[in-house]
């Protein structure tokens, strides 16, 4: 039976995207293939962090949190797709045994399309980030995001684009165009960055309105939404 490093399994309010404000059970795995400057869970980036757990142990942890009170099970990180084989085995076990009868949401940076292919059959919802180079501080991931979108669109999908002060507008519009090529009605969330050190403010409100207008000319379901859990001081 496969194992994966688990940081924590807990119930809390979803802080981002389409299900913000609803109670979710979160399974947070350790390890990430990126090093975003605005990461809100830096403790989960290290592949050696957390506790190695088998699938049966994680299912038991989820069951102990009373799934009936929660809307979803969110697989998060770090980047959960660095453990794609474990996720596939976990989800197969949950469905085969009829345990934890909730939809399963994958929260992902959207950069590992080959790994997504291994789990897409078992996932109900994909919450995909598009990482703008001028915001996350790394190289462009346009090709990876384009391939990822094609696969993720097989399931219920929404996209989040973290934005920040001074980011190149051209990068933002490239993200809009990527989503448009797959589907104009994919929910598209503009997510102003809140940095943990609080030294840099979120993107100015006037800029956010301009971004929303520009995106809405191309897409039908555009929203601006800051990270609710960060604003509320919860995990």
Short mmCIF file of C-alpha atoms in Angstrom, two decimals, residues 8 13-14 31 33 39 42 47 51 57 72 78 87 90 94 113-114 131 138 146 152 168 187 203 206 214 223 230:
data_model
loop_
_atom_site.label_atom_id
_atom_site.label_comp_id
_atom_site.label_asym_id
_atom_site.label_seq_id
_atom_site.Cartn_x
_atom_site.Cartn_y
_atom_site.Cartn_z
CA UNK A 8 -2.51 17.59 8.39
CA UNK A 13 -13.81 26.95 5.83
CA UNK A 14 -12.77 26.86 2.21
CA UNK A 31 5.98 18.69 -1.21
CA UNK A 33 7.38 21.53 -7.50
CA UNK A 39 2.91 30.80 -0.63
CA UNK A 42 5.44 27.31 3.25
CA UNK A 47 8.88 16.90 0.58
CA UNK A 51 4.11 12.18 8.58
CA UNK A 57 -4.88 5.97 7.85
CA UNK A 72 -16.22 18.57 0.02
CA UNK A 78 2.03 21.90 -1.18
CA UNK A 87 -4.13 10.22 -4.52
CA UNK A 90 -6.86 6.95 -1.91
CA UNK A 94 -12.93 5.72 -0.89
CA UNK A 113 -0.52 17.67 -16.65
CA UNK A 114 1.01 14.19 -16.82
CA UNK A 131 0.91 31.11 -12.10
CA UNK A 138 9.40 31.65 -11.32
CA UNK A 146 -2.45 24.87 -21.50
CA UNK A 152 -8.99 19.44 -16.17
CA UNK A 168 2.64 42.85 -16.23
CA UNK A 187 -15.35 30.27 -13.58
CA UNK A 203 -3.43 44.79 -5.35
CA UNK A 206 -8.93 50.21 -8.85
CA UNK A 214 -10.65 43.18 -19.12
CA UNK A 223 -15.03 37.24 -9.99
CA UNK A 230 -6.08 34.61 5.29
#
